[in-house]
Amino acid sequence: ESTREPGRPAGRKAPLRLRGLDTGQRLLVEEREVRRLEQPAFELLEGVSDPEKRLALSANGPWLAWAGGLTPGTRVRVRMSSSSEEWAQGVVRYRGPVSKHSGVYFGIEFLGADSRKGYTDGLWNKKRFFSCAENGGVFVAACRLEPDEEARVQGRAGGDPCRSELTGRQAPAL
């Protein structure tokens, strides 16, 4: 015998209750929103701490393809903070984990007028990942990056990589 939540139409499954292993945050999602990820996409999203944002990004195939192709030397725009609409220009100098279980992070060296907006010279926890001027760089998860050129990744609603094409759900900013 199946049970359903009060008010839920007959035949409609209850949402899945998921918990982020890294943060412990809980998230209710429809089964159709959950998908299997290949290892590279999983590692890319592992650095995204907010489960809503992680779920939305997992549904954005064009963004995953773009972010998955980022390599050192690629020019990008960086969201300066999770609550800011300020962006800075930079270039990828490092791609990979910054600790044993961190997933993929990007070491970014800021360029031009933005060259002193960072907090690092390429060091993270006393380990050098890249070199740049003092306060000339940052380490960020892929969700804070976008292409530097005017071209947008096909399928990105409103220029935001975190809007799920499947659900339209908008994740909160990091």
PDB file of C-alpha atoms in Angstrom:
ATOM      1  CA  GLU A   1       0.000   0.000   0.000  1.00  0.00           C
ATOM      2  CA  SER A   2       1.389   3.350  -0.955  1.00  0.00           C
ATOM      3  CA  THR A   3       1.001   6.427   1.151  1.00  0.00           C
ATOM      4  CA  ARG A   4       0.892   9.984  -0.045  1.00  0.00           C
ATOM      5  CA  GLU A   5       1.130  13.350   1.554  1.00  0.00           C
ATOM      6  CA  PRO A   6      -2.164  15.103   2.354  1.00  0.00           C
ATOM      7  CA  GLY A   7      -3.144  17.281  -0.579  1.00  0.00           C
ATOM      8  CA  ARG A   8      -0.906  15.419  -3.046  1.00  0.00           C
ATOM      9  CA  PRO A   9      -2.862  14.173  -6.087  1.00  0.00           C
ATOM     10  CA  ALA A  10      -3.352  10.416  -6.306  1.00  0.00           C
ATOM     11  CA  GLY A  11      -0.707   8.735  -8.439  1.00  0.00           C
ATOM     12  CA  ARG A  12       1.839  11.499  -7.886  1.00  0.00           C
ATOM     13  CA  LYS A  13       4.963  10.459  -6.033  1.00  0.00           C
ATOM     14  CA  ALA A  14       6.094  12.282  -2.923  1.00  0.00           C
ATOM     15  CA  PRO A  15       9.287  14.321  -3.273  1.00  0.00           C
ATOM     16  CA  LEU A  16      12.564  12.682  -2.408  1.00  0.00           C
ATOM     17  CA  ARG A  17      14.279  13.906   0.723  1.00  0.00           C
ATOM     18  CA  LEU A  18      17.980  14.399   0.010  1.00  0.00           C
ATOM     19  CA  ARG A  19      20.756  15.445   2.358  1.00  0.00           C
ATOM     20  CA  GLY A  20      24.056  16.895   1.246  1.00  0.00           C
ATOM     21  CA  LEU A  21      26.854  14.690   2.530  1.00  0.00           C
ATOM     22  CA  ASP A  22      29.229  17.621   2.832  1.00  0.00           C
ATOM     23  CA  THR A  23      26.920  20.227   4.410  1.00  0.00           C
ATOM     24  CA  GLY A  24      24.113  18.158   5.903  1.00  0.00           C
ATOM     25  CA  GLN A  25      21.560  20.517   4.348  1.00  0.00           C
ATOM     26  CA  ARG A  26      18.275  18.883   3.394  1.00  0.00           C
ATOM     27  CA  LEU A  27      16.477  19.326   0.109  1.00  0.00           C
ATOM     28  CA  LEU A  28      13.101  18.101  -1.163  1.00  0.00           C
ATOM     29  CA  VAL A  29      13.189  17.295  -4.878  1.00  0.00           C
ATOM     30  CA  GLU A  30      10.979  15.604  -7.409  1.00  0.00           C
ATOM     31  CA  GLU A  31      12.341  12.280  -8.632  1.00  0.00           C
ATOM     32  CA  ARG A  32      12.531  13.627 -12.206  1.00  0.00           C
ATOM     33  CA  GLU A  33      15.045  16.258 -11.028  1.00  0.00           C
ATOM     34  CA  VAL A  34      17.578  13.638  -9.917  1.00  0.00           C
ATOM     35  CA  ARG A  35      20.039  12.377 -12.506  1.00  0.00           C
ATOM     36  CA  ARG A  36      23.182  10.291 -12.652  1.00  0.00           C
ATOM     37  CA  LEU A  37      26.362  12.325 -13.125  1.00  0.00           C
ATOM     38  CA  GLU A  38      29.584  11.206 -14.721  1.00  0.00           C
ATOM     39  CA  GLN A  39      32.670  11.550 -12.494  1.00  0.00           C
ATOM     40  CA  PRO A  40      33.984  14.806 -14.083  1.00  0.00           C
ATOM     41  CA  ALA A  41      30.623  16.573 -13.599  1.00  0.00           C
ATOM     42  CA  PHE A  42      30.347  15.226 -10.043  1.00  0.00           C
ATOM     43  CA  GLU A  43      33.804  16.582  -9.167  1.00  0.00           C
ATOM     44  CA  LEU A  44      32.971  19.945 -10.755  1.00  0.00           C
ATOM     45  CA  LEU A  45      29.782  20.243  -8.678  1.00  0.00           C
ATOM     46  CA  GLU A  46      31.378  18.941  -5.489  1.00  0.00           C
ATOM     47  CA  GLY A  47      32.833  22.411  -4.888  1.00  0.00           C
ATOM     48  CA  VAL A  48      29.338  23.961  -4.903  1.00  0.00           C
ATOM     49  CA  SER A  49      28.248  24.007  -1.262  1.00  0.00           C
ATOM     50  CA  ASP A  50      24.594  24.977  -1.708  1.00  0.00           C
ATOM     51  CA  PRO A  51      22.489  21.893  -2.571  1.00  0.00           C
ATOM     52  CA  GLU A  52      19.821  23.935  -4.442  1.00  0.00           C
ATOM     53  CA  LYS A  53      22.497  25.505  -6.618  1.00  0.00           C
ATOM     54  CA  ARG A  54      24.203  22.136  -7.112  1.00  0.00           C
ATOM     55  CA  LEU A  55      20.911  20.562  -8.221  1.00  0.00           C
ATOM     56  CA  ALA A  56      20.159  23.403 -10.642  1.00  0.00           C
ATOM     57  CA  LEU A  57      23.646  23.234 -12.150  1.00  0.00           C
ATOM     58  CA  SER A  58      23.418  19.462 -12.570  1.00  0.00           C
ATOM     59  CA  ALA A  59      20.458  20.028 -14.929  1.00  0.00           C
ATOM     60  CA  ASN A  60      22.233  22.642 -17.052  1.00  0.00           C
ATOM     61  CA  GLY A  61      24.055  20.529 -19.653  1.00  0.00           C
ATOM     62  CA  PRO A  62      25.453  23.457 -21.692  1.00  0.00           C
ATOM     63  CA  TRP A  63      26.894  25.063 -18.566  1.00  0.00           C
ATOM     64  CA  LEU A  64      28.373  21.746 -17.369  1.00  0.00           C
ATOM     65  CA  ALA A  65      30.025  21.287 -20.772  1.00  0.00           C
ATOM     66  CA  TRP A  66      31.461  24.823 -20.678  1.00  0.00           C
ATOM     67  CA  ALA A  67      32.699  24.603 -17.082  1.00  0.00           C
ATOM     68  CA  GLY A  68      34.015  21.086 -17.672  1.00  0.00           C
ATOM     69  CA  GLY A  69      36.167  22.432 -20.510  1.00  0.00           C
ATOM     70  CA  LEU A  70      37.814  25.196 -18.487  1.00  0.00           C
ATOM     71  CA  THR A  71      41.595  24.859 -18.507  1.00  0.00           C
ATOM     72  CA  PRO A  72      44.483  27.046 -17.374  1.00  0.00           C
ATOM     73  CA  GLY A  73      44.770  30.025 -19.692  1.00  0.00           C
ATOM     74  CA  THR A  74      41.006  30.402 -20.239  1.00  0.00           C
ATOM     75  CA  ARG A  75      39.701  33.938 -19.694  1.00  0.00           C
ATOM     76  CA  VAL A  76      36.653  34.132 -17.420  1.00  0.00           C
ATOM     77  CA  ARG A  77      34.514  36.525 -15.436  1.00  0.00           C
ATOM     78  CA  VAL A  78      34.346  35.874 -11.687  1.00  0.00           C
ATOM     79  CA  ARG A  79      31.455  36.742  -9.380  1.00  0.00           C
ATOM     80  CA  MET A  80      33.219  38.561  -6.561  1.00  0.00           C
ATOM     81  CA  SER A  81      31.070  37.086  -3.776  1.00  0.00           C
ATOM     82  CA  SER A  82      27.990  34.963  -3.375  1.00  0.00           C
ATOM     83  CA  SER A  83      25.844  37.962  -2.504  1.00  0.00           C
ATOM     84  CA  SER A  84      27.331  40.380  -5.038  1.00  0.00           C
ATOM     85  CA  GLU A  85      26.497  41.269  -8.598  1.00  0.00           C
ATOM     86  CA  GLU A  86      30.041  42.568  -9.073  1.00  0.00           C
ATOM     87  CA  TRP A  87      32.112  40.669 -11.626  1.00  0.00           C
ATOM     88  CA  ALA A  88      35.845  40.824 -12.340  1.00  0.00           C
ATOM     89  CA  GLN A  89      37.924  39.654 -15.305  1.00  0.00           C
ATOM     90  CA  GLY A  90      40.478  36.956 -14.810  1.00  0.00           C
ATOM     91  CA  VAL A  91      42.267  33.987 -16.261  1.00  0.00           C
ATOM     92  CA  VAL A  92      42.226  30.394 -15.005  1.00  0.00           C
ATOM     93  CA  ARG A  93      45.647  29.522 -13.562  1.00  0.00           C
ATOM     94  CA  TYR A  94      44.744  26.329 -11.677  1.00  0.00           C
ATOM     95  CA  ARG A  95      42.018  23.696 -11.934  1.00  0.00           C
ATOM     96  CA  GLY A  96      41.700  20.883  -9.421  1.00  0.00           C
ATOM     97  CA  PRO A  97      41.269  20.033  -5.765  1.00  0.00           C
ATOM     98  CA  VAL A  98      42.612  22.344  -3.071  1.00  0.00           C
ATOM     99  CA  SER A  99      42.307  19.757  -0.308  1.00  0.00           C
ATOM    100  CA  LYS A 100      41.960  15.997  -0.085  1.00  0.00           C
ATOM    101  CA  HIS A 101      38.170  15.923  -0.620  1.00  0.00           C
ATOM    102  CA  SER A 102      37.286  19.295  -2.117  1.00  0.00           C
ATOM    103  CA  GLY A 103      36.249  18.571  -5.684  1.00  0.00           C
ATOM    104  CA  VAL A 104      37.324  20.911  -8.468  1.00  0.00           C
ATOM    105  CA  TYR A 105      38.186  24.514  -7.656  1.00  0.00           C
ATOM    106  CA  PHE A 106      39.619  27.150  -9.938  1.00  0.00           C
ATOM    107  CA  GLY A 107      42.559  29.391  -9.123  1.00  0.00           C
ATOM    108  CA  ILE A 108      41.926  32.668 -10.935  1.00  0.00           C
ATOM    109  CA  GLU A 109      44.390  35.488 -11.521  1.00  0.00           C
ATOM    110  CA  PHE A 110      42.600  38.815 -11.919  1.00  0.00           C
ATOM    111  CA  LEU A 111      43.450  40.997 -14.903  1.00  0.00           C
ATOM    112  CA  GLY A 112      43.750  44.742 -15.583  1.00  0.00           C
ATOM    113  CA  ALA A 113      41.715  47.043 -13.357  1.00  0.00           C
ATOM    114  CA  ASP A 114      40.628  44.010 -11.312  1.00  0.00           C
ATOM    115  CA  SER A 115      44.192  42.839 -10.575  1.00  0.00           C
ATOM    116  CA  ARG A 116      44.093  43.691  -6.826  1.00  0.00           C
ATOM    117  CA  LYS A 117      40.601  42.439  -5.987  1.00  0.00           C
ATOM    118  CA  GLY A 118      41.679  39.028  -4.731  1.00  0.00           C
ATOM    119  CA  TYR A 119      42.861  37.581  -1.455  1.00  0.00           C
ATOM    120  CA  THR A 120      45.698  35.283  -2.540  1.00  0.00           C
ATOM    121  CA  ASP A 121      48.870  35.096  -4.593  1.00  0.00           C
ATOM    122  CA  GLY A 122      48.133  31.470  -5.445  1.00  0.00           C
ATOM    123  CA  LEU A 123      48.624  29.952  -1.991  1.00  0.00           C
ATOM    124  CA  TRP A 124      45.901  27.890  -0.299  1.00  0.00           C
ATOM    125  CA  ASN A 125      46.571  26.538   3.194  1.00  0.00           C
ATOM    126  CA  LYS A 126      50.323  27.097   2.759  1.00  0.00           C
ATOM    127  CA  LYS A 127      50.416  25.163  -0.541  1.00  0.00           C
ATOM    128  CA  ARG A 128      51.209  26.925  -3.832  1.00  0.00           C
ATOM    129  CA  PHE A 129      48.830  26.131  -6.703  1.00  0.00           C
ATOM    130  CA  PHE A 130      49.737  29.043  -9.011  1.00  0.00           C
ATOM    131  CA  SER A 131      51.610  32.344  -8.818  1.00  0.00           C
ATOM    132  CA  CYS A 132      50.330  35.897  -9.226  1.00  0.00           C
ATOM    133  CA  ALA A 133      50.710  39.271  -7.525  1.00  0.00           C
ATOM    134  CA  GLU A 134      49.784  39.615  -3.855  1.00  0.00           C
ATOM    135  CA  ASN A 135      45.954  39.810  -3.577  1.00  0.00           C
ATOM    136  CA  GLY A 136      45.800  39.230  -7.316  1.00  0.00           C
ATOM    137  CA  GLY A 137      43.867  35.977  -7.288  1.00  0.00           C
ATOM    138  CA  VAL A 138      41.082  33.871  -5.805  1.00  0.00           C
ATOM    139  CA  PHE A 139      40.027  30.244  -5.518  1.00  0.00           C
ATOM    140  CA  VAL A 140      36.389  29.654  -6.460  1.00  0.00           C
ATOM    141  CA  ALA A 141      33.967  26.901  -7.369  1.00  0.00           C
ATOM    142  CA  ALA A 142      32.881  26.783 -11.003  1.00  0.00           C
ATOM    143  CA  CYS A 143      29.455  28.235 -10.171  1.00  0.00           C
ATOM    144  CA  ARG A 144      31.077  31.669  -9.697  1.00  0.00           C
ATOM    145  CA  LEU A 145      32.531  31.696 -13.226  1.00  0.00           C
ATOM    146  CA  GLU A 146      31.172  32.648 -16.629  1.00  0.00           C
ATOM    147  CA  PRO A 147      32.729  33.201 -20.065  1.00  0.00           C
ATOM    148  CA  ASP A 148      34.630  36.488 -20.408  1.00  0.00           C
ATOM    149  CA  GLU A 149      33.451  37.128 -23.954  1.00  0.00           C
ATOM    150  CA  GLU A 150      29.981  38.377 -24.822  1.00  0.00           C
ATOM    151  CA  ALA A 151      28.885  34.981 -26.131  1.00  0.00           C
ATOM    152  CA  ARG A 152      26.647  33.166 -23.693  1.00  0.00           C
ATOM    153  CA  VAL A 153      26.361  29.438 -23.170  1.00  0.00           C
ATOM    154  CA  GLN A 154      23.287  28.257 -25.062  1.00  0.00           C
ATOM    155  CA  GLY A 155      20.440  27.478 -22.685  1.00  0.00           C
ATOM    156  CA  ARG A 156      21.420  29.863 -19.891  1.00  0.00           C
ATOM    157  CA  ALA A 157      18.303  31.730 -18.893  1.00  0.00           C
ATOM    158  CA  GLY A 158      19.006  35.328 -18.006  1.00  0.00           C
ATOM    159  CA  GLY A 159      22.755  34.736 -17.996  1.00  0.00           C
ATOM    160  CA  ASP A 160      22.451  32.672 -14.814  1.00  0.00           C
ATOM    161  CA  PRO A 161      24.004  29.177 -14.951  1.00  0.00           C
ATOM    162  CA  CYS A 162      21.983  28.086 -11.929  1.00  0.00           C
ATOM    163  CA  ARG A 163      18.509  28.172 -13.455  1.00  0.00           C
ATOM    164  CA  SER A 164      17.515  24.603 -14.136  1.00  0.00           C
ATOM    165  CA  GLU A 165      16.173  24.025 -17.640  1.00  0.00           C
ATOM    166  CA  LEU A 166      14.225  21.079 -16.266  1.00  0.00           C
ATOM    167  CA  THR A 167      12.457  22.731 -13.358  1.00  0.00           C
ATOM    168  CA  GLY A 168      12.939  26.448 -13.790  1.00  0.00           C
ATOM    169  CA  ARG A 169      14.016  26.367 -10.139  1.00  0.00           C
ATOM    170  CA  GLN A 170      16.339  29.221  -9.261  1.00  0.00           C
ATOM    171  CA  ALA A 171      19.009  28.436  -6.722  1.00  0.00           C
ATOM    172  CA  PRO A 172      20.109  31.055  -4.207  1.00  0.00           C
ATOM    173  CA  ALA A 173      23.433  32.756  -4.939  1.00  0.00           C
ATOM    174  CA  LEU A 174      26.569  31.381  -3.316  1.00  0.00           C
TER     175      LEU A 174
END
